[in-house]
PDB file of N, CA and C in Angstrom:
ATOM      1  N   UNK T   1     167.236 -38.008 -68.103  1.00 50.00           N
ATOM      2  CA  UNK T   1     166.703 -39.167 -67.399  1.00 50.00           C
ATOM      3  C   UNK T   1     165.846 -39.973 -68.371  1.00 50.00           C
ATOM      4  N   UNK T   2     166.194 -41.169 -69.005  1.00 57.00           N
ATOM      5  CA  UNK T   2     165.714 -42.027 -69.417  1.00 57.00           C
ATOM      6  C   UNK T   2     163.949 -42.146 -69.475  1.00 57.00           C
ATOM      7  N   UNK T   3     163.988 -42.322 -67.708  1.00 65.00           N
ATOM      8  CA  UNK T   3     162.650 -43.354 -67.277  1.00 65.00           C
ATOM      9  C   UNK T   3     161.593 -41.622 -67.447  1.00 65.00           C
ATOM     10  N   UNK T   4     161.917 -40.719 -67.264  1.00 75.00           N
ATOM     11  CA  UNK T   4     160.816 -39.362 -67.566  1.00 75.00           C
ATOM     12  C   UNK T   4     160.830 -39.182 -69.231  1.00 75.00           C
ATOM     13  N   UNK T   5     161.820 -39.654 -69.834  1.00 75.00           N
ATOM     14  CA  UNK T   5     161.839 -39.510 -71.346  1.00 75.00           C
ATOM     15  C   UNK T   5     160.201 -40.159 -71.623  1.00 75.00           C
ATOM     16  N   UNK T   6     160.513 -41.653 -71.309  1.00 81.00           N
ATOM     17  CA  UNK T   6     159.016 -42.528 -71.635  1.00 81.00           C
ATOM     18  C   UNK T   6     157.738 -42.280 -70.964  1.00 81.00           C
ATOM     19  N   UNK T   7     157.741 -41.174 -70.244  1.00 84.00           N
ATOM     20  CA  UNK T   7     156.419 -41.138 -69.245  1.00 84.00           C
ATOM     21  C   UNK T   7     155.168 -41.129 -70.139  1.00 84.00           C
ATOM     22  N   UNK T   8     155.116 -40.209 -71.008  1.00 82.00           N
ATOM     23  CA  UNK T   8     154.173 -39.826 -72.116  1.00 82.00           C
ATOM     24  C   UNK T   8     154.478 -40.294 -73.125  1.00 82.00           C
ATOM     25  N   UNK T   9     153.550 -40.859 -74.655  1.00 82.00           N
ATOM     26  CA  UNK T   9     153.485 -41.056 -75.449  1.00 82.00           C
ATOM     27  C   UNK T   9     154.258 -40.048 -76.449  1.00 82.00           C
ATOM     28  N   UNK T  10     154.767 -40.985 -77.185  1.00 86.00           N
ATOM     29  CA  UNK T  10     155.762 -40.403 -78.123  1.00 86.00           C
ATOM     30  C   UNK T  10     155.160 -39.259 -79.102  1.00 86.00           C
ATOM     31  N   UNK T  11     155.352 -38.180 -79.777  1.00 87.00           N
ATOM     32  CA  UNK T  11     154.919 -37.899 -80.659  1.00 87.00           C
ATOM     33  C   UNK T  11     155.336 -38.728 -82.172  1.00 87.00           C
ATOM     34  N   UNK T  12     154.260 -39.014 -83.408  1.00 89.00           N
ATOM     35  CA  UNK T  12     154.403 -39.134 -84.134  1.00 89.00           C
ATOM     36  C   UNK T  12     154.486 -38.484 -85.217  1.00 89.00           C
ATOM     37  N   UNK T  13     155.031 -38.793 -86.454  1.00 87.00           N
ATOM     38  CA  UNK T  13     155.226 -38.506 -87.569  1.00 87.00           C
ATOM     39  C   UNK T  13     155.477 -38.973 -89.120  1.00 87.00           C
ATOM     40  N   UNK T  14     155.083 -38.587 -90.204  1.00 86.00           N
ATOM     41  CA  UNK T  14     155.156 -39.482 -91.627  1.00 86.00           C
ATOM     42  C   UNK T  14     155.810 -38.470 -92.157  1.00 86.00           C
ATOM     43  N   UNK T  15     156.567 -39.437 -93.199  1.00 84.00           N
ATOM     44  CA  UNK T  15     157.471 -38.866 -94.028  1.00 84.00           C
ATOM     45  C   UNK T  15     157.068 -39.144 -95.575  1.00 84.00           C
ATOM     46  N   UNK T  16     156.944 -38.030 -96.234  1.00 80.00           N
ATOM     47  CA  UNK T  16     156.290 -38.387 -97.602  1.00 80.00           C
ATOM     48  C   UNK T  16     154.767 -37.648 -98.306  1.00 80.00           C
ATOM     49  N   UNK T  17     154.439 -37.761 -99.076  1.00 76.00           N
ATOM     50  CA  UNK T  17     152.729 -37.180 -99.313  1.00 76.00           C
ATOM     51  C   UNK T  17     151.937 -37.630 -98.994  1.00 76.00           C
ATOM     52  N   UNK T  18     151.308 -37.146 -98.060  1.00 77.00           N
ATOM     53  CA  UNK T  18     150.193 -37.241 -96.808  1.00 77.00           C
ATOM     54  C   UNK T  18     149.094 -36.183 -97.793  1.00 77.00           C
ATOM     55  N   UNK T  19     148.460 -37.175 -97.972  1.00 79.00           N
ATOM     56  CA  UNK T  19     146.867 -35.892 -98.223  1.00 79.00           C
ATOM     57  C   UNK T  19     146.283 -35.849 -97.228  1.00 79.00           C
ATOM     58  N   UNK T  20     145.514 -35.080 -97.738  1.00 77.00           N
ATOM     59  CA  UNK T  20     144.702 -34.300 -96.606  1.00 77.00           C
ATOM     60  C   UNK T  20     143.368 -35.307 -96.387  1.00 77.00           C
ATOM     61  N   UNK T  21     143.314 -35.611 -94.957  1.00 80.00           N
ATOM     62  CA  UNK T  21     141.700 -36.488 -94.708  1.00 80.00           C
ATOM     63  C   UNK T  21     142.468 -37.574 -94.512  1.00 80.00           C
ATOM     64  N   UNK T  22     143.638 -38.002 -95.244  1.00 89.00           N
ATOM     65  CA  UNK T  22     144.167 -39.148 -94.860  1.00 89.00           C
ATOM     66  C   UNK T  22     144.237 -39.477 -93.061  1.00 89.00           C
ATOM     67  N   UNK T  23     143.722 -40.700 -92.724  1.00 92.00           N
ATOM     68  CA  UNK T  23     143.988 -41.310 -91.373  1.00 92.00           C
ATOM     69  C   UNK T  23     144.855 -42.436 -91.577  1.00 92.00           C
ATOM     70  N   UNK T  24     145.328 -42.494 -89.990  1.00 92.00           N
ATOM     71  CA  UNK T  24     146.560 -43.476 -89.667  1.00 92.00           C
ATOM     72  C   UNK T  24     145.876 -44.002 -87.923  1.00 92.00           C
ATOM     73  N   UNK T  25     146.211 -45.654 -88.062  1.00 94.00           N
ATOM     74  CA  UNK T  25     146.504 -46.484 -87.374  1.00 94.00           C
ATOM     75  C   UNK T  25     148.175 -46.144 -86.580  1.00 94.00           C
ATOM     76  N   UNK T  26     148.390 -45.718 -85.720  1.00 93.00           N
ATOM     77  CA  UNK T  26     149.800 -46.347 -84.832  1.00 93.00           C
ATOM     78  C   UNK T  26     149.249 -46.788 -83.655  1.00 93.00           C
ATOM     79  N   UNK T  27     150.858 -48.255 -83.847  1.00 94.00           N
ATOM     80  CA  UNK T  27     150.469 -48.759 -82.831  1.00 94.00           C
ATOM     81  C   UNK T  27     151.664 -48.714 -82.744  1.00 94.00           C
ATOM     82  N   UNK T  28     152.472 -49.184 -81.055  1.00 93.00           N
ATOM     83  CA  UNK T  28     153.861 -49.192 -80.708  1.00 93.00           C
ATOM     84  C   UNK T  28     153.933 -50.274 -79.709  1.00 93.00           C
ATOM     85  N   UNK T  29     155.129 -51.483 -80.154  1.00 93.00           N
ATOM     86  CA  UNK T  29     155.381 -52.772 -79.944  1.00 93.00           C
ATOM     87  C   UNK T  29     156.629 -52.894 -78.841  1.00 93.00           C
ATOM     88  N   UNK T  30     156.739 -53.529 -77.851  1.00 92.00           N
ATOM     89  CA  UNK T  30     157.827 -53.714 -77.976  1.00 92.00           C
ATOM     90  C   UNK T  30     158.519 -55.220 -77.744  1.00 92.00           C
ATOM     91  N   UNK T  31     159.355 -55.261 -78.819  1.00 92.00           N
ATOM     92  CA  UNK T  31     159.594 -57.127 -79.377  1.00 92.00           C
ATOM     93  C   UNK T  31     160.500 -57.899 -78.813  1.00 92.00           C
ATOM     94  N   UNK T  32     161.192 -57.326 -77.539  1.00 92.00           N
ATOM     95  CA  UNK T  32     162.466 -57.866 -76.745  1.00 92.00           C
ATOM     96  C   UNK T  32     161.610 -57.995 -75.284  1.00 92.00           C
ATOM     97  N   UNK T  33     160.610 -57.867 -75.291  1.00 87.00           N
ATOM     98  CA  UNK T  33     160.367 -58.314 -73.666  1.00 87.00           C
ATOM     99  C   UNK T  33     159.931 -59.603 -73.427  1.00 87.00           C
ATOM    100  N   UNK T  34     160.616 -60.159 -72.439  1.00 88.00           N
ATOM    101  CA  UNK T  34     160.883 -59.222 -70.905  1.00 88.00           C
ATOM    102  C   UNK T  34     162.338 -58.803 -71.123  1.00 88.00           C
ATOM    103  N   UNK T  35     163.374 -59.525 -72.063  1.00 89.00           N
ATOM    104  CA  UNK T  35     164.753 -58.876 -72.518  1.00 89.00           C
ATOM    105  C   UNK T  35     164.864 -59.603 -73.924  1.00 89.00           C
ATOM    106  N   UNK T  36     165.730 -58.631 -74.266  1.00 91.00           N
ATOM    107  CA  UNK T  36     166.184 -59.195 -75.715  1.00 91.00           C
ATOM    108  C   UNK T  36     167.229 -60.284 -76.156  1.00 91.00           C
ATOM    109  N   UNK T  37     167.512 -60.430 -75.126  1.00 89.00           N
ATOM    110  CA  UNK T  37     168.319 -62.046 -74.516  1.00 89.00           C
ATOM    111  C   UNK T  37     167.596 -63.856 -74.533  1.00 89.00           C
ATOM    112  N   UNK T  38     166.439 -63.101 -74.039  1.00 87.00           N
ATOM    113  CA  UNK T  38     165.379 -64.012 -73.818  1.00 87.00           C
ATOM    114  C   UNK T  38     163.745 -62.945 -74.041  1.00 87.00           C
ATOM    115  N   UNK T  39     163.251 -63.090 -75.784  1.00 88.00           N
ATOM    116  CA  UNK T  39     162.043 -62.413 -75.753  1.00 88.00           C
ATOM    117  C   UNK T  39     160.961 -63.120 -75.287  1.00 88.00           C
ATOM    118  N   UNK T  40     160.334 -63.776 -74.549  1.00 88.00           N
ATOM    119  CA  UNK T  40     159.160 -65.063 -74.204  1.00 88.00           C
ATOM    120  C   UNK T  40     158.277 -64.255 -74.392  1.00 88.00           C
ATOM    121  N   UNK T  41     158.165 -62.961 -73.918  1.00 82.00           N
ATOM    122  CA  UNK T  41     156.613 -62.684 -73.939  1.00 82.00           C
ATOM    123  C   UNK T  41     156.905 -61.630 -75.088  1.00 82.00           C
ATOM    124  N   UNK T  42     157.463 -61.448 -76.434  1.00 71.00           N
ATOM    125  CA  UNK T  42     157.426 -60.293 -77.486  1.00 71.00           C
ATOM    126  C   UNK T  42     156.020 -59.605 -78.138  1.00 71.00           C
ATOM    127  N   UNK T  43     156.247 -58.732 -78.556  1.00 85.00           N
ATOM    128  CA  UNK T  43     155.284 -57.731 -79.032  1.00 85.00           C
ATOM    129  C   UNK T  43     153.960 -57.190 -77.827  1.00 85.00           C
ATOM    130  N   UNK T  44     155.041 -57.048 -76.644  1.00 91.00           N
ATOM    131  CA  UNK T  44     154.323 -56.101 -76.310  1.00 91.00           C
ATOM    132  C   UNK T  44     153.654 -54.880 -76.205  1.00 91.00           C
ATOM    133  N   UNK T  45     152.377 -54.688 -76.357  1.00 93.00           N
ATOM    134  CA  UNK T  45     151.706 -53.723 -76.980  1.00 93.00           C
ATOM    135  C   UNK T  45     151.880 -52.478 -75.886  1.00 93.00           C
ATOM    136  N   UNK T  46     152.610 -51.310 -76.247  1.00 94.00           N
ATOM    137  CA  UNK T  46     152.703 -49.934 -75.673  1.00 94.00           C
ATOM    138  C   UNK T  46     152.027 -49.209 -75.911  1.00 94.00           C
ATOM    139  N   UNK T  47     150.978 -48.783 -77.314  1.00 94.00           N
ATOM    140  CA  UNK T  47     149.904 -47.829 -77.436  1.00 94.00           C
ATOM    141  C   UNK T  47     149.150 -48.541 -78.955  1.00 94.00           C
ATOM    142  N   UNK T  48     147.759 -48.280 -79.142  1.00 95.00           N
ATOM    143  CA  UNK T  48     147.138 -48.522 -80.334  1.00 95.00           C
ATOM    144  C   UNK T  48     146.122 -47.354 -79.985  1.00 95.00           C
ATOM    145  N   UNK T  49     146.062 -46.674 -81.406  1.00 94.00           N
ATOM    146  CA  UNK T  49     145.267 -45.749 -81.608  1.00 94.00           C
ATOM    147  C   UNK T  49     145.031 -45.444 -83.091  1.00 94.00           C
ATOM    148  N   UNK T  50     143.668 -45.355 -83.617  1.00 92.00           N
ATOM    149  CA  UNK T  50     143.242 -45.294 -84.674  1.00 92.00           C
ATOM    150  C   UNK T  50     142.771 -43.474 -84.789  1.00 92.00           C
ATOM    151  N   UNK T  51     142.832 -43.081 -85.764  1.00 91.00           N
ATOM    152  CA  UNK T  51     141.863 -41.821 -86.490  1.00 91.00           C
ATOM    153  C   UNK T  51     143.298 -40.411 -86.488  1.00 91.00           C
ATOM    154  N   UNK T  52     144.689 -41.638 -86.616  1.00 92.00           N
ATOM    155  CA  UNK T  52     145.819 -40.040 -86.779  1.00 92.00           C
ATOM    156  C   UNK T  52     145.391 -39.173 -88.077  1.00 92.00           C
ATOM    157  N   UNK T  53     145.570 -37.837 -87.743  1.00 90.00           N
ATOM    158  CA  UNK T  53     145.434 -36.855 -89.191  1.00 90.00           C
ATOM    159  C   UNK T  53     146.866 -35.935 -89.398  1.00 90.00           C
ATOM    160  N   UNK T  54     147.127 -35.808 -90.517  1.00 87.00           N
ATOM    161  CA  UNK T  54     148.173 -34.641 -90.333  1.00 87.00           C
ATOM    162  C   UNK T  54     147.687 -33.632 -89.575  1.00 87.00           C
ATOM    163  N   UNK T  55     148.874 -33.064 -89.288  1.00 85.00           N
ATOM    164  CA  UNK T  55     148.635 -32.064 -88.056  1.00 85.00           C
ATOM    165  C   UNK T  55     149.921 -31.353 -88.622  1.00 85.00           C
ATOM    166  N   UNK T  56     150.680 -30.488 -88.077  1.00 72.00           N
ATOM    167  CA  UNK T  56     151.937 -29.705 -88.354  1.00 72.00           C
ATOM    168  C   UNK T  56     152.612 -30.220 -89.436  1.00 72.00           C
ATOM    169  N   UNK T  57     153.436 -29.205 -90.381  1.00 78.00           N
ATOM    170  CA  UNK T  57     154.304 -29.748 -91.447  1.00 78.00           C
ATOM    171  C   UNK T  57     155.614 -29.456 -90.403  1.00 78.00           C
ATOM    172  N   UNK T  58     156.441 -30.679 -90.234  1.00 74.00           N
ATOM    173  CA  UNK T  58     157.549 -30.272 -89.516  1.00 74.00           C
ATOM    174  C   UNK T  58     158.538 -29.770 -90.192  1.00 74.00           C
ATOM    175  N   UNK T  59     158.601 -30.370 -91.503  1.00 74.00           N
ATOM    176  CA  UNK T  59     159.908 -29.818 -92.030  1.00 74.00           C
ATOM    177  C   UNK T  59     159.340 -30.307 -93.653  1.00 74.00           C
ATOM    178  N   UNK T  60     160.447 -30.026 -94.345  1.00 73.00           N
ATOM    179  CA  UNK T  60     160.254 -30.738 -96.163  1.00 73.00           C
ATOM    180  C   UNK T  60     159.719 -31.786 -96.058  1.00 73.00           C
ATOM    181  N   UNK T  61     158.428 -32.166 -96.465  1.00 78.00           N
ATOM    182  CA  UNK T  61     158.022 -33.958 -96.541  1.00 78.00           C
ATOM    183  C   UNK T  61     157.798 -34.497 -95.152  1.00 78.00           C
ATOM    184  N   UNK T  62     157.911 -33.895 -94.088  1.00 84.00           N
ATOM    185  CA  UNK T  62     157.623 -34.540 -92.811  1.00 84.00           C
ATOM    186  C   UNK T  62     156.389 -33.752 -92.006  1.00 84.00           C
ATOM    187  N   UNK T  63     155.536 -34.636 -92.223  1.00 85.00           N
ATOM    188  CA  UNK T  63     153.890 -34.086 -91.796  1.00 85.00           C
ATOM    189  C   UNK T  63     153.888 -34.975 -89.987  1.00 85.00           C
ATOM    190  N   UNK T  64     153.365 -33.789 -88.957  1.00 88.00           N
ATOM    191  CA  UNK T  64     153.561 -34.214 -87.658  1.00 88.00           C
ATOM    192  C   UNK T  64     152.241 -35.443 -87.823  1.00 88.00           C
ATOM    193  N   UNK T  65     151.296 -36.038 -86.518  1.00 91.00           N
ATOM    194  CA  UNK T  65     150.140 -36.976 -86.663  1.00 91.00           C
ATOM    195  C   UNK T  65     149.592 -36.365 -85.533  1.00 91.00           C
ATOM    196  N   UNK T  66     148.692 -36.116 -85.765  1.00 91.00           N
ATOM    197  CA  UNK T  66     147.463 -35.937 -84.447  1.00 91.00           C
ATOM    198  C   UNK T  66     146.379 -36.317 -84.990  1.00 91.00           C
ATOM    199  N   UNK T  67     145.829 -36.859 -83.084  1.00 92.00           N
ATOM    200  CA  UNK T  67     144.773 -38.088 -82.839  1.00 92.00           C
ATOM    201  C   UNK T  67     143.478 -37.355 -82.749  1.00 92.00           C
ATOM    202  N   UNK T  68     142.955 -38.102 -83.151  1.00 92.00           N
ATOM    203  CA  UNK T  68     141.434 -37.149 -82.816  1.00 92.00           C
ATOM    204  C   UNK T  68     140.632 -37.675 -82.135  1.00 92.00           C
ATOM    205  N   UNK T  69     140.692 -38.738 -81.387  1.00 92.00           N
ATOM    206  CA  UNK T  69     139.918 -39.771 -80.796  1.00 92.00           C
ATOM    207  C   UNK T  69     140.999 -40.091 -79.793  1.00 92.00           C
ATOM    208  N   UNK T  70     140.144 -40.868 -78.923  1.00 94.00           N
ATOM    209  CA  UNK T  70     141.029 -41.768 -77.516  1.00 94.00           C
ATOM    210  C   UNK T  70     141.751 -42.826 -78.022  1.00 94.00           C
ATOM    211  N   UNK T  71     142.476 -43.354 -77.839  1.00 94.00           N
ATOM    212  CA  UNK T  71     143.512 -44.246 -77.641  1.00 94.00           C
ATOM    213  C   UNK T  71     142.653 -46.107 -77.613  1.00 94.00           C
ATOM    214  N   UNK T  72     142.642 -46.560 -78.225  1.00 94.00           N
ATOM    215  CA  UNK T  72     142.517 -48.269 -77.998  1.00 94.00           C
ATOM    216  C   UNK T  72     143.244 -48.538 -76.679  1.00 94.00           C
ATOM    217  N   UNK T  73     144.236 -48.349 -77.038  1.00 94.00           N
ATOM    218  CA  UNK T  73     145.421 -49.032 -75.373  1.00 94.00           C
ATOM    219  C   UNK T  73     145.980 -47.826 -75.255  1.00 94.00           C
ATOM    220  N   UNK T  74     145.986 -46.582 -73.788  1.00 94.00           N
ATOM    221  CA  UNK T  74     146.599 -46.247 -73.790  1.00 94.00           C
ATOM    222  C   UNK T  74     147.927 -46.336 -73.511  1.00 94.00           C
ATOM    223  N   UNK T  75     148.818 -45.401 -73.671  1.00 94.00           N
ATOM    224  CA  UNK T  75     150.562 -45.447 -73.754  1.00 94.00           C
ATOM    225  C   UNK T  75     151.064 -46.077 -72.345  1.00 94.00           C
ATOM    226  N   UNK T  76     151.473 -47.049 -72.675  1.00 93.00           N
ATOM    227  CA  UNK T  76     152.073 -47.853 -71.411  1.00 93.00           C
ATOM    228  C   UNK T  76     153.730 -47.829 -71.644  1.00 93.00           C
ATOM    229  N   UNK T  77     153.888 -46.803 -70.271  1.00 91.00           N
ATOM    230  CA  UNK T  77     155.378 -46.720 -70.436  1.00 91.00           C
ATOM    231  C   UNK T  77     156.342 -48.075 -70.125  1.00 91.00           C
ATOM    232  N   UNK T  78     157.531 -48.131 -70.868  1.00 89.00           N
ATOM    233  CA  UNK T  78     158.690 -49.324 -70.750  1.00 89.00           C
ATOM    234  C   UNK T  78     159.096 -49.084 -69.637  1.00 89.00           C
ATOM    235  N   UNK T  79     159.150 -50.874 -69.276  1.00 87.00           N
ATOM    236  CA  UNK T  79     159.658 -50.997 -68.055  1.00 87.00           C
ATOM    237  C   UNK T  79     160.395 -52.244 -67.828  1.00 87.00           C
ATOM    238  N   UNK T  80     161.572 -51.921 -68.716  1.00 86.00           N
ATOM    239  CA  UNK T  80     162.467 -53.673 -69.189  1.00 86.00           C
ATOM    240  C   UNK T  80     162.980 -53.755 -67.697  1.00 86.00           C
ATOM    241  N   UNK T  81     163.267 -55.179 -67.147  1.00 86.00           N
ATOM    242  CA  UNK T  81     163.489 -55.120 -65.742  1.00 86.00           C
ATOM    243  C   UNK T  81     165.086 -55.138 -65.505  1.00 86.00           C
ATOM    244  N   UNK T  82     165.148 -54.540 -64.360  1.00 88.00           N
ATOM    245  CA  UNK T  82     166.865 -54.569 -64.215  1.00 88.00           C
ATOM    246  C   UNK T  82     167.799 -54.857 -64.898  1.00 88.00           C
ATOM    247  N   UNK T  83     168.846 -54.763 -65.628  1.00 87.00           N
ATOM    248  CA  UNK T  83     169.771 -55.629 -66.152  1.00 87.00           C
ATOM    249  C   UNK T  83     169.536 -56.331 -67.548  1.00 87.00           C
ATOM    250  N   UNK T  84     168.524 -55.406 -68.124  1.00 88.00           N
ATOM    251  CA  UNK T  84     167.783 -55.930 -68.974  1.00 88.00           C
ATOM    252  C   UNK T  84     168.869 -54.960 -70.148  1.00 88.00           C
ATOM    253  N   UNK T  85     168.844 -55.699 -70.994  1.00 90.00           N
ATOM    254  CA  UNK T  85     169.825 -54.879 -72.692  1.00 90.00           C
ATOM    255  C   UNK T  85     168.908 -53.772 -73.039  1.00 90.00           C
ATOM    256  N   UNK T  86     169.400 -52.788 -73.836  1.00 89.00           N
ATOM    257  CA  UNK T  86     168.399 -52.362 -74.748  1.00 89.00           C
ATOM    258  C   UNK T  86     167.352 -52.928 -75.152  1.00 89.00           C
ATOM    259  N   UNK T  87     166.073 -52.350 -75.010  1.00 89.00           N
ATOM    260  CA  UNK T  87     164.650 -52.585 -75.686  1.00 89.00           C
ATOM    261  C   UNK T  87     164.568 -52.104 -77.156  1.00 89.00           C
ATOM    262  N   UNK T  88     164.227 -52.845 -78.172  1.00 90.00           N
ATOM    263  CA  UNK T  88     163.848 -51.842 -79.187  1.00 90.00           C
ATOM    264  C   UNK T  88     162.122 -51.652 -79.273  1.00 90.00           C
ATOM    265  N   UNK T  89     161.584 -50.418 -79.599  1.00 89.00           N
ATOM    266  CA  UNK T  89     160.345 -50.384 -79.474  1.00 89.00           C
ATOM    267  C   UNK T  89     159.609 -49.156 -80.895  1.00 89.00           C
ATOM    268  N   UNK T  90     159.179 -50.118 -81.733  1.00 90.00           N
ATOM    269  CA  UNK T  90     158.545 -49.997 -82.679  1.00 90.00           C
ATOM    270  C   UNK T  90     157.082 -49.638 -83.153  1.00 90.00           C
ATOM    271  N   UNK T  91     157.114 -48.684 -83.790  1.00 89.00           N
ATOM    272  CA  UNK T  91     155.889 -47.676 -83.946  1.00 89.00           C
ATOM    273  C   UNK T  91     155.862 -48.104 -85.108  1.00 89.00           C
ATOM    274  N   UNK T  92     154.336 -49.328 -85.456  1.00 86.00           N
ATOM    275  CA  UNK T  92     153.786 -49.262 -86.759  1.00 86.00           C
ATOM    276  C   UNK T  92     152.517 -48.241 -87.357  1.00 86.00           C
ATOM    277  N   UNK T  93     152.909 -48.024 -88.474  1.00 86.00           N
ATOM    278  CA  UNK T  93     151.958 -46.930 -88.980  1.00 86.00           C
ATOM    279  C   UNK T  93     150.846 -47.554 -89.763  1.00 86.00           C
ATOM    280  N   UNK T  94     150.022 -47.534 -90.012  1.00 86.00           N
ATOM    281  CA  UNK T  94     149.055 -47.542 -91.327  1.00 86.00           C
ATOM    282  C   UNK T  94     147.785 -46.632 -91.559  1.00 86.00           C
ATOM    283  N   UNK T  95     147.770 -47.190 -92.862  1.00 87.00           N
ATOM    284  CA  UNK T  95     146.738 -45.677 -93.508  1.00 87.00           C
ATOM    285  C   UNK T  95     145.361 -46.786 -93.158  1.00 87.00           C
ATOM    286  N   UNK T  96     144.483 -46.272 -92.968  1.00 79.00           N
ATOM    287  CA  UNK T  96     143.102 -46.616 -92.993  1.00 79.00           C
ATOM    288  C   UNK T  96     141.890 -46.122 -94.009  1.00 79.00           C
TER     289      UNK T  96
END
């Protein structure tokens, strides 16, 4: 089921050398609403949260992100309306 997939905030992750102490900014956009047919209102904001740290090594080079602090905006699940195309919805990262 789709609409329980998005209930909760995504987990994140970086790919690459992550030191240690390093923090991350994600935020997650999404740039086709209200459809990707017609974006009028784009970059709608789905989550911003500052103070990510590595957390789990998931695999070779892929360090999981955990938050250590509350959320700026919390995770606002998608809700493209009826008949609406695919959403794409984009998780920007940055180091702080």
């Amino acid at each position: 089921d789709v609409s329980s997939a998005t209930v909760g905030p995504p987990n994140f992750a970086v790919h690459g050398d992550i030191e240690r102490g390093q923090r991350f900014v994600v935020a997650t956009v999404d740039p086709d609403a209200p459809t990707p047919q017609e974006p009028t209102e784009a970059q709608i904001r789905h989550f911003l949260s500052g103070d990510f740290v590595r957390g789990a090594n998931l695999r070779h080079e892929t360090e999981q992100l955990v938050n250590l602090t509350a959320p700026l905006s919390h995770w606002l699940q998608p809700t493209p309306p009826a008949g609406s195309d695919a959403h794409r919805y984009v998780a920007h990262t940055q180091t702080c």
